Coordinates of C-alpha atoms and ligand atoms in Angstrom, one line a residue:
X1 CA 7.7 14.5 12.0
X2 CA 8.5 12.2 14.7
X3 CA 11.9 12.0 15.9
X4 CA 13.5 8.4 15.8
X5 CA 15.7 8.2 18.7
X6 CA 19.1 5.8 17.0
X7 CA 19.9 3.2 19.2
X8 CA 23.5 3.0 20.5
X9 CA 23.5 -0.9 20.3
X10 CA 21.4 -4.1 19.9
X11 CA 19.3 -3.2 23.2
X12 CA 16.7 -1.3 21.9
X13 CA 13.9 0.2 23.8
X14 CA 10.9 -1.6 24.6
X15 CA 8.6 1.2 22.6
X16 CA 10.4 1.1 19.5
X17 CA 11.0 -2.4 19.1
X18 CA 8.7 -4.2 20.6
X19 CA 5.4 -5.6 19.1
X20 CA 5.8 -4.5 16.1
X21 CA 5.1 -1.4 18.1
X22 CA 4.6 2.1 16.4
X23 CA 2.8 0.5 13.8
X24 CA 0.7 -1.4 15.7
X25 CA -0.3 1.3 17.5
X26 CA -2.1 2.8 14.8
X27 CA -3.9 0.1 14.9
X28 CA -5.0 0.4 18.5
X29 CA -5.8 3.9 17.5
X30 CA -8.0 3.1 14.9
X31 CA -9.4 0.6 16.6
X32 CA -11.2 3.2 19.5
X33 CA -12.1 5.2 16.8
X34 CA -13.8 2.2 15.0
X35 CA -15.1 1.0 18.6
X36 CA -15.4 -3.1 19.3
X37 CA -17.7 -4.7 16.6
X38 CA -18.6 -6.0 13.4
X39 CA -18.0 -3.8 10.4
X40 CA -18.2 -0.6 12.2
X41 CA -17.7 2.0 9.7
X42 CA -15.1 3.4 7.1
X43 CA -12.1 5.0 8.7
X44 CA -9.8 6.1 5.6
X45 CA -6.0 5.5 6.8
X46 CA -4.6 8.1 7.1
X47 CA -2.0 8.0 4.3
X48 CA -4.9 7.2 2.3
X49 CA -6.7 10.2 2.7
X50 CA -6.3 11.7 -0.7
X51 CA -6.8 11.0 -3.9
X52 CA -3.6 11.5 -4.8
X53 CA -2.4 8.5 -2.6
X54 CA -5.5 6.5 -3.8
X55 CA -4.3 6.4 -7.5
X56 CA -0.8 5.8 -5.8
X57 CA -1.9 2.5 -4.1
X58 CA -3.9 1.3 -7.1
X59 CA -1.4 2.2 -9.6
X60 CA 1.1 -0.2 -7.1
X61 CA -1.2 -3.0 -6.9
X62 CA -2.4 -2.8 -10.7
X63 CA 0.3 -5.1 -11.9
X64 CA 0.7 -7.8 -14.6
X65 CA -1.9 -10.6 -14.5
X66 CA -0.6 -14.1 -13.8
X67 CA -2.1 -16.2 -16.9
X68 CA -1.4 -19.3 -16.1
X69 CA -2.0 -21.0 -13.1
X70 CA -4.3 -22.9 -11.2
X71 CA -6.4 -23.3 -8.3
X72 CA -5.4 -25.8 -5.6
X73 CA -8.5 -27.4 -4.6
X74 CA -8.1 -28.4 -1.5
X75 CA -7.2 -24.5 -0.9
X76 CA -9.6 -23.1 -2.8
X77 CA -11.8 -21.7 -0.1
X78 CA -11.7 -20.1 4.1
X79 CA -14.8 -20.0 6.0
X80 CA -14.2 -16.0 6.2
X81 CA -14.4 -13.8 3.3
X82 CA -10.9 -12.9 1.1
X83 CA -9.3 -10.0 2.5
X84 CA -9.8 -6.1 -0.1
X85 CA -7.1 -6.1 -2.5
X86 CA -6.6 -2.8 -1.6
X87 CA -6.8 -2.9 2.3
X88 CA -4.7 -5.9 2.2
X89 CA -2.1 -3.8 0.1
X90 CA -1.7 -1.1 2.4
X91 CA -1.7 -2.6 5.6
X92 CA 1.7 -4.1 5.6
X93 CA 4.5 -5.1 7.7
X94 CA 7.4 -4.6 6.1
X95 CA 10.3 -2.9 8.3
X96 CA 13.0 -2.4 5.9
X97 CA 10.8 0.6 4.8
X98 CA 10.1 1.6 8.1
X99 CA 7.1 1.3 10.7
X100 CA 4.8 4.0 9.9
X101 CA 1.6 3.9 8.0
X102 CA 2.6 5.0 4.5
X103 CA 4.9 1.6 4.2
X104 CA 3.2 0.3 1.3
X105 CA 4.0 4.2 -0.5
X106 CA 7.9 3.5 1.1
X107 CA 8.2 -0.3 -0.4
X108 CA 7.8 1.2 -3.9
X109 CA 11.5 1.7 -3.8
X110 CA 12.2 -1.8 -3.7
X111 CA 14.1 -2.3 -7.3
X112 CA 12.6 -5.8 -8.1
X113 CA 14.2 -5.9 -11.5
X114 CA 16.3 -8.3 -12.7
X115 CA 15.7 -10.4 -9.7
X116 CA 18.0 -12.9 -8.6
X117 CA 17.3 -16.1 -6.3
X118 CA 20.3 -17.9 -5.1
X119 CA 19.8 -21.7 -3.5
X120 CA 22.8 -22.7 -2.1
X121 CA 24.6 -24.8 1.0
X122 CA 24.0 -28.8 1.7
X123 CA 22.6 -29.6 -1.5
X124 CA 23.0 -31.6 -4.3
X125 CA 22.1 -29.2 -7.2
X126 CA 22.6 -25.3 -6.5
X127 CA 21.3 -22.6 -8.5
X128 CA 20.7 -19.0 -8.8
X129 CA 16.9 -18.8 -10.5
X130 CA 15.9 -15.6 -11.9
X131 CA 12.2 -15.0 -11.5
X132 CA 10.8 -16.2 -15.0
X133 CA 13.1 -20.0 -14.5
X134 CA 10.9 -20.2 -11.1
X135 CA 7.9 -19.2 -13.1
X136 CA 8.6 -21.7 -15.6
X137 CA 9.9 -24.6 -13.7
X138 CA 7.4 -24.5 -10.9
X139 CA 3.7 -24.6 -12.1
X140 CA 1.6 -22.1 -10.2
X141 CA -1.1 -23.1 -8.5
X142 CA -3.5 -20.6 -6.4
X143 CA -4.3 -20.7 -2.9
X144 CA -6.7 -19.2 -0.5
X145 CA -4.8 -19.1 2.9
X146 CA -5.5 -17.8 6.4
X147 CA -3.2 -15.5 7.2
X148 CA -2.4 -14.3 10.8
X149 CA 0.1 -11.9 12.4
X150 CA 1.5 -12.4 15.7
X151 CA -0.4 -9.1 16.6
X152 CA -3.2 -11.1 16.6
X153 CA -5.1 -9.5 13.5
X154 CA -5.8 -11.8 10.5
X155 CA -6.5 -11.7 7.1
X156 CA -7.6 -14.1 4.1
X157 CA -5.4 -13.8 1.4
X158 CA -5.4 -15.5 -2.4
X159 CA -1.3 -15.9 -3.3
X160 CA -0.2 -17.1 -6.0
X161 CA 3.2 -19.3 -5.8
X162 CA 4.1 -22.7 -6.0
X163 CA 5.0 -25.2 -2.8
X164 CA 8.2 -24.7 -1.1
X165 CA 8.7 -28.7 -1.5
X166 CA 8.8 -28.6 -5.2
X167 CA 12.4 -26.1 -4.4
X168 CA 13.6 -29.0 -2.0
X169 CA 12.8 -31.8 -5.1
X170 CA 14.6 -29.4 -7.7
X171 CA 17.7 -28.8 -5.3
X172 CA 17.7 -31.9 -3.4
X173 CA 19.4 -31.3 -0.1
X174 CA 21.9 -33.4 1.2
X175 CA 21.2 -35.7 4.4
X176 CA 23.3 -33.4 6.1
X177 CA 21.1 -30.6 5.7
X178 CA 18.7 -29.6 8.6
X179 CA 17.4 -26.6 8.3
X180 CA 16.6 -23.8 6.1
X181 CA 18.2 -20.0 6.4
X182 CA 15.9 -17.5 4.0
X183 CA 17.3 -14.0 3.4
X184 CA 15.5 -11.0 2.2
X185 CA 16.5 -8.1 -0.2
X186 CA 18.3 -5.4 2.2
X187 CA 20.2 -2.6 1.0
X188 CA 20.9 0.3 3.3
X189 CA 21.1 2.5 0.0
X190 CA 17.7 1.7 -0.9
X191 CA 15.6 1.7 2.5
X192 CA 17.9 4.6 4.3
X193 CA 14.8 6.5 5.6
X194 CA 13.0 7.2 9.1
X195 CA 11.6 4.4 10.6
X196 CA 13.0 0.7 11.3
X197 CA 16.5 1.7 9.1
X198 CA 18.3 1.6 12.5
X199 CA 21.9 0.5 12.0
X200 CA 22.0 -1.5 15.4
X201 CA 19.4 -4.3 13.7
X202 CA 20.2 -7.2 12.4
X203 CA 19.4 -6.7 8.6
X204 CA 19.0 -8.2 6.8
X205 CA 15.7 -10.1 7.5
X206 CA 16.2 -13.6 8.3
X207 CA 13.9 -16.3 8.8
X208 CA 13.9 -20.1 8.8
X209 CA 12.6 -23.8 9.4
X210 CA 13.3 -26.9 9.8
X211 CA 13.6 -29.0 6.4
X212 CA 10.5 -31.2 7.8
X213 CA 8.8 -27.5 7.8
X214 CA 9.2 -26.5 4.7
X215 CA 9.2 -30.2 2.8
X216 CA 5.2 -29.7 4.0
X217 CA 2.8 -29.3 1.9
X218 CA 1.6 -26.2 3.4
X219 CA 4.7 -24.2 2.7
X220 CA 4.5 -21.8 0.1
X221 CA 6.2 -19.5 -2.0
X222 CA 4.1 -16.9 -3.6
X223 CA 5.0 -14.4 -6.8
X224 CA 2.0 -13.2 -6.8
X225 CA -1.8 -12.1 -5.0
X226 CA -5.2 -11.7 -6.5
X227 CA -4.5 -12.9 -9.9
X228 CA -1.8 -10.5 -10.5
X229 CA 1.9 -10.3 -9.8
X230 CA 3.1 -9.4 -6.1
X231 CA 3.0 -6.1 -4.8
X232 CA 6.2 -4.5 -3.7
X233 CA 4.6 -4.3 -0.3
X234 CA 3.6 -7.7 -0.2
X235 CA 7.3 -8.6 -1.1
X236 CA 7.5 -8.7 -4.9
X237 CA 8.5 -10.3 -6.5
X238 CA 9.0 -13.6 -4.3
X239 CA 7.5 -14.3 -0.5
X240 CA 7.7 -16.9 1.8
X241 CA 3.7 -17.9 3.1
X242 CA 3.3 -20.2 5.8
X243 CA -0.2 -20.0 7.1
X244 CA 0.2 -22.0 10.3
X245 CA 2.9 -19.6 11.9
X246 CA 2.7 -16.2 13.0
X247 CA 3.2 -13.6 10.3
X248 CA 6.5 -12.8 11.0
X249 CA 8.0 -15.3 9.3
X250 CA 7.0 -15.4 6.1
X251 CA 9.9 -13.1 4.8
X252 CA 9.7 -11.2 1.9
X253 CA 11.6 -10.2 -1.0
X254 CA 13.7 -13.2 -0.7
X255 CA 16.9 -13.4 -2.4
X256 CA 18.8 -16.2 -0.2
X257 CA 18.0 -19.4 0.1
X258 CA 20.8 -21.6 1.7
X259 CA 20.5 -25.3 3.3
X260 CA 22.0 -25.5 6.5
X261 CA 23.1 -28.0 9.5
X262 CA 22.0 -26.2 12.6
X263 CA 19.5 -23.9 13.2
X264 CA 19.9 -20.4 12.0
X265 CA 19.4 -16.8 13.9
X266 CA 16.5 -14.8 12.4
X267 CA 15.5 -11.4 12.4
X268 CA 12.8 -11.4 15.6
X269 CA 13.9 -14.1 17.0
X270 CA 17.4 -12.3 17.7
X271 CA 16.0 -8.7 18.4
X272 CA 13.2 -9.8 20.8
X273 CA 13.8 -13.5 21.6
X274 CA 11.2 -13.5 24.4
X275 CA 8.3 -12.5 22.2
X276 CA 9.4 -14.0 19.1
X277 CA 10.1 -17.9 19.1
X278 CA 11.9 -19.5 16.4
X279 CA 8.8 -22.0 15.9
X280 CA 6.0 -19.3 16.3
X281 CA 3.5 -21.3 15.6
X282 CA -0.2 -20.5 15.8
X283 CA -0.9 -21.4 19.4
X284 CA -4.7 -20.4 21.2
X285 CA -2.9 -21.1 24.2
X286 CA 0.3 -19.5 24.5
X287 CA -0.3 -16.0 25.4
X288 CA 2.4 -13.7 23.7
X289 CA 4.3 -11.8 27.0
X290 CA 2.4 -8.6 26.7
X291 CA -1.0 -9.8 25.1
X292 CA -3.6 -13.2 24.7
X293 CA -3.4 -15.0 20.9
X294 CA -7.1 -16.6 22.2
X295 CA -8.6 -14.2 19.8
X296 CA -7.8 -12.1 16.9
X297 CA -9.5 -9.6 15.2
X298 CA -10.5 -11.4 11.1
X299 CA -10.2 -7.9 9.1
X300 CA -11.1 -7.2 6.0
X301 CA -14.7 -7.3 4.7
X302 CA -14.5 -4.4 2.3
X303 CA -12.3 -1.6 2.1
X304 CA -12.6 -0.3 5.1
X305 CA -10.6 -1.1 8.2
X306 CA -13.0 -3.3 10.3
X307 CA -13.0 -6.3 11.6
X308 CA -15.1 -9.6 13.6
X309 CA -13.4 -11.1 16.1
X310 CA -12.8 -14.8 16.0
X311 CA -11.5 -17.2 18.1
X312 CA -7.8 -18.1 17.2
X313 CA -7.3 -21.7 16.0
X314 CA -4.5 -24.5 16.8
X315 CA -1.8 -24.0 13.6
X316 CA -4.5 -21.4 12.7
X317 CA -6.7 -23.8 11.1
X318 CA -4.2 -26.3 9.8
X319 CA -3.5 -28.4 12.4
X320 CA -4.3 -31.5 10.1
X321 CA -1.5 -30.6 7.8
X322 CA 1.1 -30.0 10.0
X323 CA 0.8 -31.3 14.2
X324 CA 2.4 -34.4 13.3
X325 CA 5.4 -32.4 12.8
X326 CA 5.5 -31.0 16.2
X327 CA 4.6 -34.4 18.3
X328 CA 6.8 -35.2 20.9
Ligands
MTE1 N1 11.6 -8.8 4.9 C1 10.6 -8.7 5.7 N2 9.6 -9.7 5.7 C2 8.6 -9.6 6.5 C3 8.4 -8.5 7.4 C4 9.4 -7.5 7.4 O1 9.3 -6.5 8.1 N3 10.5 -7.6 6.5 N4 7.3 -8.4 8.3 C5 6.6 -9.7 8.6 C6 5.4 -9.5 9.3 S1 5.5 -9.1 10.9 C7 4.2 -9.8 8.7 S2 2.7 -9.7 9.6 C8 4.1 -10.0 7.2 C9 3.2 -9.0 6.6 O2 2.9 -9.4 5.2 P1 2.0 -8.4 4.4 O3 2.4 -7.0 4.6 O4 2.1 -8.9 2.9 O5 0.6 -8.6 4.9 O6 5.3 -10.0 6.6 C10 6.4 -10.5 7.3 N5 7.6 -10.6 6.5
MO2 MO1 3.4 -9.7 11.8

């Protein structure tokens, strides 16, 4: 077992903050094993090794089917193929639970019942929504999003949800309000573990946007992922998806959702401010500080961890959606 050094305050060390870092590094391990190219082979993960932790990750992904919804057609379809189910599901950022590889295993504990969503701050109509009145007063629609992490690997991924602009029409935010603060589920109780449960962060996970942001049509909030209700690792039961950023933040497990005048801290953007912008937007262009976002590797053809790389697009494809709101 490794040892996970405690940090004495807010200035953590590069290696066990940075980049997403231990995790990542797995990655980069796999990757020389699998070599540069196109579908190399099928290197098991190694938490995934036994059969044991096989029916584990299938019995966590084999959840309810959502019934009723439909597909959006103007997201019906990416010109790369829909990420496994089951790679997707156990290749996971999710820190609360820690940075290693088993996180998908370590999410499990999330307790997703009874699961309260509280909208609150500038607007006209607050509420706390349990997850069957967003299910019932927000039609769900399916859509087939890029997906791509500021670690330049990317996925295609088919959520489930309904558009984070249907919220703002339900809540209606006051003139005042500016931006948007989104907290997720953190309970020291519940993730206390090795890995990222390090006292000195600041948990829990925040993210936010600008009200123009999220009144776009792009915004999303999905309950659930190929067809079926989201996966604890994914962050069941409700996610924030917002294809033209970096990864990062799309927060998950949200249980916070409050209206705001000026622009709130979040999670990255207060541990490593550098290397995570507040906007982190898909940008070719702007190299991160330690690597290039020109290219990232599309993973995900079948089970196995493999990948093509592609050439990284403006707003990751969705420039047409959403550059207006970023024109000077
Ligand atoms: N609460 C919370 N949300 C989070 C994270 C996290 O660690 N905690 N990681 C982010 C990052 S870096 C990525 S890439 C995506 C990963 O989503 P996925 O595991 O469903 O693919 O979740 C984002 N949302
Ligand atoms: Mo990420």
């Amino acid at each position: 077992m490794t040892f996970i050094r405690i940090p004495k305050s807010w200035e953590v060390s590069e290696n066990e903050i940075t980049s997403e870092t231990i995790y990542f590094n797995r990655r980069r391990f796999l990757k020389t094993l699998v070599g540069a190219g196109i579908g190399a082979s099928l290197i098991p993960l190694a938490g995934c090794q036994k059969s044991s932790s096989e029916a584990a990750l299938e019995a966590s992904l084999d959840l309810p089917k959502i019934s009723s919804f439909h597909t959006n057609p103007a997201f019906a379809k990416v010109d790369r193929p829909i990420c496994d189910r089951k790679l997707a599901g156990r290749y996971n950022n999710f820190y609360e639970y820690g940075s290693t590889k088993n996180i998908w295993l370590k999410a499990q504990k999330l307790p997703t019942e009874n699961w309260q969503v509280e909208v609150t701050g500038l607007v006209k109509n607050p509420r706390t929504y349990d997850l069957d009145d967003l299910k019932k007063t927000f039609p769900l629609e399916q859509r087939i999003y890029r997906f791509r992490c500021v670690e330049a690997w990317s996925m295609v991924l088919p959520w489930i949800g309904f558009p984070m602009k249907s919220l703002i029409e339900a809540v209606e935010p006051t003139s005042a309000a500016k931006f948007a603060r989104f907290t997720s589920f953190y309970d020291s109780d519940v993730t206390k573990g090795p890995g990222f449960h390090l006292g000195s962060l600041p948990w829990p996970y925040t993210e936010g946007l600008r009200i123009e942001e999220m009144a776009n049509e792009l915004a999303f909030f999905a309950v659930g992922i190929y067809g079926r209700e989201l996966p604890k690792q994914h962050g069941a039961p409700i996610r924030m998806v917002l294809p033209w950023k970096y990864g990062f933040k799309g927060a998950k497990s949200i249980v916070k959702i409050e209206f705001i005048d000026t622009q709130p801290a979040t999670f990255w953007n207060t541990v490593v401010p550098n290397e995570y912008d507040f906007e982190a937007n898909v940008n070719p262009t702007k190299p991160h500080p330690r690597w290039s976002q020109a290219t990232e590797k599309s993973i995900g053809k079948g089970p196995g961890l493999s990948w093509e790389l592609k050439e990284t697009l403006p707003y990751n494809g969705y420039g047409e959606y959403v550059a207006s709101l970023y024109r000077v």
